[in-house]
Short mmCIF file of C-alpha atoms in Angstrom, two decimals:
data_model
loop_
_atom_site.label_atom_id
_atom_site.label_comp_id
_atom_site.label_asym_id
_atom_site.label_seq_id
_atom_site.Cartn_x
_atom_site.Cartn_y
_atom_site.Cartn_z
CA MET A 1 35.68 -99.75 -83.01
CA ASN A 2 38.32 -100.62 -80.45
CA LYS A 3 37.73 -103.13 -77.71
CA LEU A 4 37.02 -102.03 -74.16
CA ALA A 5 40.00 -99.97 -73.14
CA GLY A 6 41.41 -99.36 -69.70
CA PRO A 7 41.54 -96.09 -67.79
CA ASN A 8 43.98 -93.25 -68.21
CA PRO A 9 47.52 -94.69 -68.09
CA ASP A 10 48.42 -92.02 -65.50
CA PRO A 11 45.81 -92.64 -62.79
CA PHE A 12 47.09 -89.81 -60.58
CA ALA A 13 47.06 -87.07 -63.23
CA GLN A 14 44.59 -84.37 -62.24
CA VAL A 15 41.72 -83.86 -64.66
CA TYR A 16 40.67 -80.29 -65.46
CA PRO A 17 37.34 -80.59 -67.29
CA ARG A 18 36.57 -77.70 -69.60
CA ALA A 19 33.16 -76.02 -69.66
CA VAL A 20 31.05 -76.74 -72.73
CA ARG A 21 27.66 -75.73 -74.07
CA GLY A 22 25.21 -77.90 -75.91
CA ARG A 23 22.23 -80.19 -75.67
CA PHE A 24 23.81 -82.82 -73.43
CA ARG A 25 25.28 -80.20 -71.13
CA ARG A 26 21.78 -78.74 -70.69
CA LEU A 27 20.32 -82.20 -70.07
CA LYS A 28 23.03 -83.00 -67.55
CA SER A 29 22.50 -79.74 -65.68
CA ALA A 30 18.72 -80.17 -65.70
CA ALA A 31 18.92 -83.78 -64.46
CA GLY A 32 21.39 -82.87 -61.71
CA GLY A 33 19.37 -79.85 -60.60
CA LEU A 34 16.15 -81.85 -60.53
CA LEU A 35 17.69 -84.67 -58.48
CA LEU A 36 19.24 -82.22 -56.02
CA ALA A 37 15.92 -80.38 -55.65
CA ILE A 38 13.99 -83.62 -55.09
CA GLY A 39 16.49 -84.85 -52.52
CA ALA A 40 16.37 -81.56 -50.61
CA LEU A 41 12.59 -81.05 -50.70
CA VAL A 42 11.28 -84.57 -50.04
CA PRO A 43 11.88 -84.48 -46.23
CA TRP A 44 9.65 -81.40 -46.04
CA LEU A 45 6.64 -83.12 -47.64
CA ARG A 46 3.83 -83.86 -45.19
CA TRP A 47 1.54 -86.89 -45.01
CA ASP A 48 -1.32 -87.15 -42.52
CA ARG A 49 -1.24 -90.55 -40.79
CA GLY A 50 -3.60 -89.69 -37.96
CA PRO A 51 -3.13 -88.63 -34.33
CA GLY A 52 0.16 -89.57 -32.69
CA ALA A 53 1.81 -90.64 -35.96
CA PRO A 54 4.65 -88.78 -37.70
CA ASP A 55 3.44 -86.60 -40.55
CA GLN A 56 6.64 -86.62 -42.63
CA ALA A 57 5.97 -88.22 -46.00
CA ILE A 58 9.26 -90.16 -46.08
CA LEU A 59 10.83 -90.86 -42.69
CA ILE A 60 13.35 -93.48 -41.56
CA ASP A 61 12.38 -93.73 -37.90
CA ILE A 62 15.24 -95.74 -36.40
CA PRO A 63 14.20 -95.52 -32.70
CA ALA A 64 10.73 -96.86 -33.53
CA GLY A 65 11.99 -99.30 -36.17
CA ARG A 66 9.77 -97.95 -38.93
CA LEU A 67 10.16 -96.76 -42.51
CA HIS A 68 7.35 -94.42 -43.51
CA LEU A 69 6.79 -94.08 -47.26
CA PHE A 70 3.75 -91.89 -47.74
CA GLY A 71 0.83 -94.21 -46.90
CA LEU A 72 3.02 -97.29 -46.46
CA GLU A 73 4.60 -98.17 -43.12
CA ILE A 74 7.42 -100.71 -43.36
CA TRP A 75 8.29 -102.63 -40.20
CA PRO A 76 11.46 -104.73 -39.72
CA GLN A 77 9.33 -107.82 -40.43
CA ASP A 78 8.43 -106.30 -43.83
CA LEU A 79 11.96 -105.82 -45.12
CA TYR A 80 11.28 -108.21 -47.97
CA TYR A 81 9.38 -105.31 -49.58
CA LEU A 82 12.61 -103.34 -49.64
CA SER A 83 14.39 -106.37 -51.07
CA GLY A 84 11.82 -106.49 -53.83
CA ALA A 85 12.24 -102.76 -54.46
CA LEU A 86 16.03 -103.20 -54.72
CA VAL A 87 15.59 -106.10 -57.14
CA LEU A 88 13.23 -103.97 -59.23
CA ALA A 89 15.69 -101.04 -59.21
CA ALA A 90 18.55 -103.35 -60.24
CA LEU A 91 16.55 -104.80 -63.12
CA GLY A 92 15.57 -101.28 -64.20
CA LEU A 93 19.24 -100.30 -64.20
CA PHE A 94 20.11 -103.37 -66.25
CA LEU A 95 17.36 -102.53 -68.74
CA ALA A 96 18.43 -98.88 -69.03
CA THR A 97 22.06 -99.92 -69.51
CA THR A 98 21.18 -102.40 -72.24
CA LEU A 99 19.19 -99.72 -74.05
CA PHE A 100 21.27 -96.59 -73.48
CA GLY A 101 24.63 -97.61 -72.02
CA ARG A 102 25.96 -95.65 -69.03
CA LEU A 103 22.91 -93.40 -68.78
CA TRP A 104 22.75 -93.77 -64.98
CA CYS A 105 26.44 -92.93 -64.54
CA GLY A 106 26.28 -89.84 -66.70
CA TYR A 107 23.05 -88.31 -65.42
CA GLY A 108 21.73 -89.95 -62.24
CA CYS A 109 24.59 -91.23 -60.08
CA PRO A 110 25.07 -89.16 -56.88
CA GLN A 111 28.83 -89.13 -57.47
CA THR A 112 28.24 -87.55 -60.89
CA VAL A 113 25.65 -85.05 -59.64
CA TRP A 114 27.71 -83.79 -56.71
CA THR A 115 30.97 -83.74 -58.70
CA ASP A 116 29.21 -81.59 -61.30
CA LEU A 117 28.10 -79.19 -58.56
CA PHE A 118 31.61 -79.00 -57.09
CA LEU A 119 33.07 -78.38 -60.55
CA TRP A 120 30.61 -75.51 -61.03
CA ILE A 121 31.82 -73.93 -57.78
CA GLU A 122 35.42 -74.48 -58.88
CA ARG A 123 34.82 -72.72 -62.20
CA LYS A 124 33.09 -69.80 -60.48
CA THR A 125 35.99 -69.26 -58.07
CA GLU A 126 39.06 -70.28 -60.11
CA GLY A 127 37.95 -69.98 -63.74
CA ASP A 128 37.73 -72.46 -66.58
CA ARG A 129 40.22 -75.17 -67.50
CA ASN A 130 43.20 -73.06 -68.61
CA ALA A 131 42.79 -70.61 -65.72
CA ARG A 132 42.69 -73.45 -63.18
CA ILE A 133 45.78 -75.11 -64.64
CA LYS A 134 47.63 -71.80 -64.58
CA LEU A 135 46.50 -71.09 -61.01
CA ASP A 136 47.61 -74.52 -59.75
CA HIS A 137 51.08 -74.07 -61.26
CA ALA A 138 51.47 -70.49 -60.05
CA PRO A 139 53.34 -69.72 -56.81
CA TRP A 140 51.26 -69.05 -53.72
CA SER A 141 50.04 -65.48 -53.39
CA ALA A 142 47.22 -63.59 -51.70
CA GLY A 143 45.10 -63.88 -54.84
CA LYS A 144 45.64 -67.63 -55.17
CA LEU A 145 44.95 -68.16 -51.46
CA ALA A 146 41.71 -66.16 -51.73
CA ARG A 147 40.48 -68.15 -54.72
CA LYS A 148 41.34 -71.49 -53.13
CA ALA A 149 39.72 -70.45 -49.85
CA ALA A 150 36.54 -69.36 -51.66
CA LYS A 151 36.38 -72.67 -53.51
CA HIS A 152 36.80 -74.79 -50.40
CA ALA A 153 34.35 -72.61 -48.46
CA GLY A 154 31.77 -73.33 -51.16
CA TRP A 155 32.57 -77.03 -51.08
CA ILE A 156 32.26 -77.18 -47.29
CA ALA A 157 28.95 -75.29 -47.37
CA VAL A 158 27.51 -77.70 -49.95
CA SER A 159 28.86 -80.68 -47.99
CA LEU A 160 27.24 -79.51 -44.76
CA LEU A 161 23.94 -78.88 -46.54
CA THR A 162 24.19 -82.35 -48.06
CA GLY A 163 24.77 -83.93 -44.64
CA ALA A 164 21.84 -82.02 -43.16
CA GLY A 165 19.63 -82.89 -46.13
CA PHE A 166 20.28 -86.62 -45.66
CA GLY A 167 19.92 -86.28 -41.91
CA PHE A 168 16.42 -84.85 -42.32
CA TYR A 169 15.28 -88.23 -43.67
CA PHE A 170 15.84 -89.67 -40.16
CA VAL A 171 14.18 -86.91 -38.10
CA ASP A 172 11.21 -84.60 -38.44
CA ALA A 173 12.69 -81.86 -40.63
CA PRO A 174 10.63 -78.76 -39.65
CA SER A 175 10.96 -79.32 -35.91
CA THR A 176 14.69 -80.12 -36.12
CA VAL A 177 15.98 -77.07 -37.98
CA VAL A 178 16.01 -74.63 -35.04
CA PRO A 179 17.55 -77.09 -32.54
CA LEU A 180 20.11 -78.06 -35.18
CA LEU A 181 21.17 -74.44 -35.78
CA THR A 182 21.22 -73.59 -32.08
CA GLY A 183 23.26 -76.58 -30.93
CA ARG A 184 20.37 -78.33 -29.16
CA ALA A 185 19.88 -81.24 -31.56
CA ASP A 186 20.83 -84.81 -30.77
CA LEU A 187 24.55 -85.50 -30.79
CA ALA A 188 24.03 -88.48 -33.12
CA LEU A 189 22.51 -86.16 -35.72
CA TYR A 190 25.55 -83.88 -35.62
CA GLY A 191 27.78 -86.92 -36.02
CA PHE A 192 25.77 -88.16 -38.99
CA ILE A 193 25.87 -84.74 -40.67
CA ALA A 194 29.62 -84.47 -40.09
CA GLY A 195 30.22 -87.93 -41.55
CA MET A 196 28.09 -87.29 -44.62
CA ALA A 197 29.69 -83.86 -45.11
CA ALA A 198 33.20 -85.31 -44.90
CA ALA A 199 32.33 -88.06 -47.39
CA THR A 200 30.79 -85.55 -49.80
CA TYR A 201 33.76 -83.17 -49.51
CA VAL A 202 36.30 -85.92 -50.21
CA MET A 203 34.40 -87.86 -52.89
CA ALA A 204 33.08 -84.91 -54.94
CA GLY A 205 35.96 -82.53 -54.31
CA PHE A 206 39.01 -84.77 -54.61
CA MET A 207 38.17 -88.33 -55.72
CA ARG A 208 35.85 -87.36 -58.61
CA GLU A 209 36.70 -89.49 -61.64
CA GLN A 210 38.96 -91.73 -59.52
CA PHE A 211 35.86 -93.07 -57.78
CA CYS A 212 34.12 -93.79 -61.09
CA THR A 213 37.17 -95.48 -62.58
CA TYR A 214 38.74 -97.38 -59.71
CA MET A 215 36.30 -97.67 -56.79
CA CYS A 216 32.86 -98.14 -58.31
CA PRO A 217 32.13 -101.74 -59.41
CA TRP A 218 29.50 -100.73 -61.96
CA PRO A 219 31.95 -99.89 -64.82
CA ARG A 220 33.19 -103.46 -64.62
CA ILE A 221 29.71 -104.95 -64.46
CA GLN A 222 27.99 -102.84 -67.08
CA GLY A 223 29.99 -104.38 -69.91
CA THR A 224 28.01 -107.60 -69.44
CA MET A 225 24.75 -105.68 -69.88
CA LEU A 226 25.63 -104.21 -73.26
CA ASP A 227 25.06 -105.83 -76.61
CA ARG A 228 25.84 -104.75 -80.17
CA HIS A 229 22.66 -102.67 -80.36
CA SER A 230 23.05 -100.75 -77.08
CA LEU A 231 23.29 -97.01 -77.64
CA ILE A 232 26.64 -95.68 -76.38
CA VAL A 233 28.77 -92.59 -76.86
CA SER A 234 31.29 -93.43 -79.57
CA TYR A 235 33.59 -91.90 -82.17
CA ASP A 236 32.95 -92.56 -85.87
CA ALA A 237 36.41 -93.75 -86.89
CA GLN A 238 35.32 -94.48 -90.48
CA ARG A 239 34.45 -90.84 -90.94
CA GLY A 240 37.05 -89.23 -88.67
CA GLU A 241 40.27 -90.97 -89.77
CA PRO A 242 42.89 -90.10 -90.75
CA ARG A 243 42.83 -87.13 -88.37
CA ARG A 244 44.93 -84.00 -88.90
CA SER A 245 44.85 -80.38 -87.87
CA ALA A 246 42.84 -78.10 -90.14
CA LYS A 247 41.62 -74.55 -90.68
CA PRO A 248 38.09 -73.41 -91.54
CA GLY A 249 37.48 -73.54 -95.29
CA GLN A 250 39.99 -76.33 -95.88
CA ASP A 251 39.10 -79.17 -98.24
CA PHE A 252 38.29 -82.44 -96.38
CA ASN A 253 38.01 -84.69 -99.44
CA ASP A 254 41.32 -86.50 -98.90
CA ARG A 255 41.26 -86.78 -95.12
CA GLY A 256 39.07 -87.54 -92.09
CA HIS A 257 36.80 -85.02 -90.44
CA CYS A 258 38.59 -85.10 -87.06
CA VAL A 259 40.74 -81.95 -86.79
CA ASN A 260 42.61 -83.25 -83.72
CA CYS A 261 41.53 -80.30 -81.55
CA THR A 262 41.28 -82.58 -78.43
CA LEU A 263 38.26 -80.64 -77.15
CA CYS A 264 36.50 -83.98 -76.64
CA VAL A 265 39.26 -84.90 -74.18
CA GLN A 266 39.31 -81.51 -72.48
CA VAL A 267 35.57 -81.54 -71.63
CA CYS A 268 35.50 -85.17 -70.47
CA PRO A 269 34.87 -85.43 -66.69
CA THR A 270 37.05 -88.54 -66.50
CA GLY A 271 39.76 -87.30 -68.89
CA ILE A 272 39.54 -90.09 -71.47
CA ASP A 273 39.96 -89.84 -75.24
CA ILE A 274 36.74 -91.19 -76.74
CA ARG A 275 38.54 -91.60 -80.07
CA ASN A 276 40.37 -94.60 -78.57
CA GLY A 277 37.14 -96.55 -78.51
CA MET A 278 34.69 -97.66 -75.82
CA GLN A 279 36.39 -97.39 -72.44
CA MET A 280 35.59 -98.46 -68.92
CA ALA A 281 36.05 -94.91 -67.58
CA CYS A 282 33.48 -93.37 -69.96
CA ILE A 283 30.36 -92.39 -67.98
CA GLY A 284 28.26 -91.74 -71.10
CA CYS A 285 27.48 -88.09 -70.31
CA GLY A 286 27.75 -86.93 -73.94
CA LEU A 287 29.72 -83.74 -73.23
CA CYS A 288 32.26 -84.78 -75.86
CA ILE A 289 29.40 -84.81 -78.37
CA ASP A 290 28.59 -81.18 -77.56
CA ALA A 291 32.24 -80.18 -77.91
CA CYS A 292 32.74 -82.02 -81.20
CA ASN A 293 29.49 -80.77 -82.72
CA GLY A 294 30.58 -77.21 -81.99
CA VAL A 295 33.83 -77.85 -83.87
CA MET A 296 32.00 -79.51 -86.78
CA ALA A 297 29.72 -76.49 -87.06
CA ARG A 298 32.72 -74.11 -87.30
CA PHE A 299 34.20 -76.20 -90.11
CA GLY A 300 30.89 -76.63 -91.95
CA LEU A 301 30.94 -80.40 -91.46
CA PRO A 302 28.02 -82.71 -90.55
CA PRO A 303 27.43 -83.18 -86.81
CA ASN A 304 27.82 -86.31 -84.71
CA LEU A 305 31.37 -87.31 -85.55
CA ILE A 306 31.04 -88.33 -81.91
CA GLY A 307 27.49 -89.39 -81.13
CA TRP A 308 25.10 -91.84 -79.55
CA THR A 309 25.18 -94.97 -81.65
CA SER A 310 25.59 -98.73 -81.36
CA LEU A 311 28.48 -101.00 -82.18
CA ALA A 312 26.43 -102.53 -84.99
CA ALA A 313 25.75 -99.11 -86.55
CA ALA A 314 29.33 -97.90 -86.12
CA GLU A 315 30.79 -100.94 -87.84
CA ALA A 316 28.23 -101.03 -90.66
CA PRO A 317 29.30 -99.89 -94.15
CA ARG A 318 28.51 -96.27 -94.94
CA THR A 319 26.22 -97.40 -97.78
CA SER A 320 23.85 -99.25 -95.45
CA GLN A 321 21.40 -98.03 -92.84
CA PRO A 322 21.36 -100.72 -90.12
CA ARG A 323 18.07 -101.30 -88.35
CA HIS A 324 18.07 -100.63 -84.62
CA PRO A 325 15.92 -103.31 -82.94
CA TRP A 326 14.41 -102.15 -79.67
CA LEU A 327 12.67 -105.42 -78.81
CA ARG A 328 15.66 -107.71 -78.37
CA PRO A 329 15.79 -110.93 -76.29
CA ARG A 330 17.78 -109.28 -73.51
CA ILE A 331 15.36 -106.35 -73.35
CA LEU A 332 12.37 -108.68 -73.21
CA ILE A 333 13.99 -110.77 -70.45
CA TYR A 334 14.69 -107.75 -68.25
CA ALA A 335 11.22 -106.30 -68.89
CA GLY A 336 9.62 -109.66 -68.10
CA LEU A 337 11.58 -110.02 -64.86
CA MET A 338 10.57 -106.51 -63.84
CA ALA A 339 6.91 -107.28 -64.53
CA ALA A 340 7.14 -110.53 -62.55
CA THR A 341 8.75 -108.69 -59.62
CA VAL A 342 5.97 -106.10 -59.63
CA VAL A 343 3.31 -108.84 -59.65
CA VAL A 344 4.96 -110.71 -56.77
CA MET A 345 5.32 -107.52 -54.72
CA ALA A 346 1.73 -106.51 -55.41
CA ALA A 347 0.47 -109.96 -54.36
CA ALA A 348 2.58 -109.84 -51.19
CA PHE A 349 1.30 -106.39 -50.36
CA ALA A 350 -2.31 -107.41 -50.98
CA GLY A 351 -1.92 -110.27 -48.49
CA ARG A 352 0.01 -108.18 -45.95
CA GLN A 353 -1.13 -108.68 -42.37
CA THR A 354 -1.61 -105.63 -40.18
CA ILE A 355 -1.08 -107.82 -37.10
CA ASP A 356 2.11 -109.74 -36.44
CA LEU A 357 2.82 -112.26 -33.72
CA ASP A 358 6.05 -113.71 -32.36
CA VAL A 359 6.03 -116.51 -29.79
CA LEU A 360 8.86 -117.57 -27.47
CA HIS A 361 8.45 -120.70 -25.30
CA ASP A 362 9.86 -120.64 -21.78
CA ARG A 363 13.06 -122.69 -21.57
CA ALA A 364 13.36 -123.18 -17.84
CA PRO A 365 11.19 -124.97 -17.06
CA LEU A 366 9.68 -126.28 -20.27
CA PHE A 367 6.55 -127.36 -18.38
CA VAL A 368 5.10 -127.47 -14.88
CA THR A 369 2.92 -130.34 -13.60
CA LEU A 370 0.32 -128.99 -11.18
CA SER A 371 -1.12 -130.79 -8.11
CA ASN A 372 -4.27 -131.85 -9.95
CA GLY A 373 -2.23 -133.50 -12.74
CA SER A 374 -2.75 -130.75 -15.30
CA VAL A 375 0.29 -129.40 -17.19
CA ARG A 376 1.19 -125.77 -17.73
CA ASN A 377 3.55 -124.14 -20.25
CA GLY A 378 4.71 -120.54 -20.23
CA PHE A 379 5.13 -118.33 -23.29
CA THR A 380 6.15 -114.78 -24.15
CA LEU A 381 4.04 -113.25 -26.92
CA ARG A 382 5.10 -110.17 -28.84
CA VAL A 383 2.15 -108.68 -30.71
CA MET A 384 2.56 -105.89 -33.28
CA ASN A 385 -0.32 -103.68 -34.36
CA LYS A 386 0.84 -102.32 -37.73
CA ASP A 387 -2.41 -100.48 -38.27
CA ARG A 388 -3.08 -96.83 -37.43
CA THR A 389 -6.23 -97.73 -35.48
CA PRO A 390 -6.51 -99.28 -31.99
CA ARG A 391 -7.08 -103.03 -31.97
CA THR A 392 -8.64 -105.41 -29.44
CA LEU A 393 -7.58 -108.97 -30.11
CA GLY A 394 -8.86 -112.22 -28.68
CA LEU A 395 -6.25 -114.89 -27.88
CA GLU A 396 -6.85 -118.62 -27.98
CA ALA A 397 -4.93 -121.87 -28.34
CA SER A 398 -6.05 -124.03 -31.26
CA GLY A 399 -5.18 -127.71 -31.45
CA LEU A 400 -4.93 -128.40 -27.69
CA LYS A 401 -7.96 -130.21 -26.30
CA GLY A 402 -9.28 -128.54 -23.16
CA ALA A 403 -6.60 -125.85 -23.16
CA GLN A 404 -7.05 -122.82 -20.92
CA VAL A 405 -5.22 -119.60 -21.76
CA SER A 406 -4.47 -116.82 -19.29
CA VAL A 407 -2.57 -113.58 -19.68
CA ILE A 408 -0.53 -112.60 -16.64
CA GLY A 409 -1.51 -109.24 -15.21
CA GLN A 410 -4.96 -108.95 -16.75
CA ASP A 411 -8.39 -110.50 -16.64
CA GLY A 412 -9.44 -112.44 -19.71
CA THR A 413 -7.50 -113.00 -22.92
CA GLY A 414 -8.34 -109.80 -24.72
CA LEU A 415 -5.22 -107.89 -25.85
CA SER A 416 -5.66 -104.14 -26.40
CA LEU A 417 -3.12 -102.42 -28.62
CA ALA A 418 -2.80 -98.75 -29.49
CA PRO A 419 -2.05 -97.70 -33.10
CA GLY A 420 1.45 -98.82 -34.06
CA GLU A 421 2.04 -100.40 -30.64
CA VAL A 422 4.22 -103.44 -29.97
CA GLY A 423 2.92 -105.26 -26.89
CA THR A 424 4.72 -107.98 -24.93
CA TYR A 425 2.64 -110.41 -22.86
CA ARG A 426 3.36 -113.33 -20.53
CA VAL A 427 0.91 -116.10 -21.35
CA LEU A 428 0.22 -119.36 -19.53
CA VAL A 429 -1.42 -122.32 -21.30
CA ARG A 430 -2.80 -125.17 -19.17
CA VAL A 431 -4.18 -128.51 -20.34
CA PRO A 432 -5.88 -131.16 -18.19
CA ALA A 433 -4.20 -134.42 -17.24
CA GLY A 434 -4.32 -137.33 -19.66
CA ILE A 435 -2.12 -136.20 -22.58
CA ASP A 436 0.36 -138.98 -23.27
CA ALA A 437 2.47 -137.32 -25.98
CA ALA A 438 5.67 -135.60 -24.82
CA ARG A 439 4.97 -132.69 -27.11
CA THR A 440 1.96 -131.46 -29.04
CA ARG A 441 1.92 -128.97 -31.85
CA PHE A 442 -0.69 -126.26 -31.64
CA ASN A 443 -1.37 -122.70 -32.81
CA PHE A 444 -1.82 -119.44 -31.00
CA VAL A 445 -4.66 -117.59 -32.74
CA LEU A 446 -5.30 -113.86 -32.54
CA ARG A 447 -8.74 -112.72 -33.69
CA ASP A 448 -9.89 -109.18 -34.28
CA ALA A 449 -13.61 -109.26 -33.68
CA LYS A 450 -14.17 -105.83 -35.23
CA GLY A 451 -12.15 -106.40 -38.38
CA GLY A 452 -12.80 -110.11 -38.72
CA THR A 453 -9.11 -110.87 -39.33
CA SER A 454 -7.04 -113.52 -37.61
CA ILE A 455 -3.42 -114.58 -37.47
CA ARG A 456 -1.84 -117.86 -36.38
CA HIS A 457 1.55 -118.76 -34.99
CA ALA A 458 2.65 -122.37 -34.51
CA SER A 459 4.20 -123.50 -31.23
CA ILE A 460 4.77 -126.66 -29.15
CA PHE A 461 3.25 -127.69 -25.85
CA PHE A 462 5.44 -129.91 -23.65
CA THR A 463 3.99 -132.39 -21.14
CA GLY A 464 6.89 -134.68 -20.22
CA GLY A 465 5.00 -137.76 -21.43
CA GLN A 466 6.21 -140.51 -23.77
CA ASP A 467 6.76 -139.81 -27.49
#
């Protein structure tokens, strides 16, 4: 098998993918349809979080600084959970690539899914490959203008629906539809939809395979994830060569099984010739397999001249049946790292605090010496109630002998917080005279008497004494 080859030598040549039928085409259509349906329907799922809380199952609430994922509420202070989720997704992608090659690119990547949808619209309005080539080279006429206009109208409609679908992840979908259609929605939402629609229209309508080949970094990275036993789409050169044209019923004893029909090239979304070996531009969709198997069936030849196989199997002698090891060191490493990531995230989630505290010491002045010799420091406390129940928290200073704590604007040190509230408080801490140290470390402690939980935040008390 050839080494990793580069992209099409003519990077600006337009690719006209031909329609094909077969198992991989059905899988590709089913995967794309399922992903599109999930993406469109998820914002409409409801999740009861109690009174006053949004009931959208997945909501990115930017004004409130929250990410709602069903029963989980992610605050900006919890972004390490998202980091862990991204690490887990990356390791899963590495594992899938090592096992099955460019499976993500061929069946799950948004660029692939939307390009497939745009190609479907193009075929419905302009015809299949030969008809589109003929139309593009024909002089402009009313018929050509009508077909082109219908295609772009379909593209624009899908692009606008895509922008609105993504926008619904940031707002409450049911209550936003009518204002959106009547021009009463927020201007930022219209801007977001327009931006997403423009990106979809350009990337899926015009860039297509150019994005996969020249803009996306994954084709250049994925080569490091593959090994000799990774399953990839490849051409069986031992069986196919030497290739020559043929007619049904012809004897294939003195020649290869490839009849040089080029259907594998014509159906390829990126326009490559899989017979030239593994190439960076191949997205592993398997449409060339469907095309070639159809040709093999017409000639009465065995299927899978192009098929899913590994480098080790492709290079093995025809007389041997190489074993395909699934449990390889690289697979075990990725699986182990994924398991470790899940354990760490689960442990972090189990120890997650539903109360968070930030403390800011006053800078000017750092301390005030009162007439009786006592010293006072001022602080700003920002308390976050991440729970969906009201909380009453007791505040105290631990580690300062004789310290007295007072909250400006209220009697006592009890802090009452509504569900999901972020409260800001001005707090004064006073200690009696007699502390010699210039600074003393101590902790603010918040205690929830009802729940029995507490949280600490370290700070420093300044007195102006000698270190």
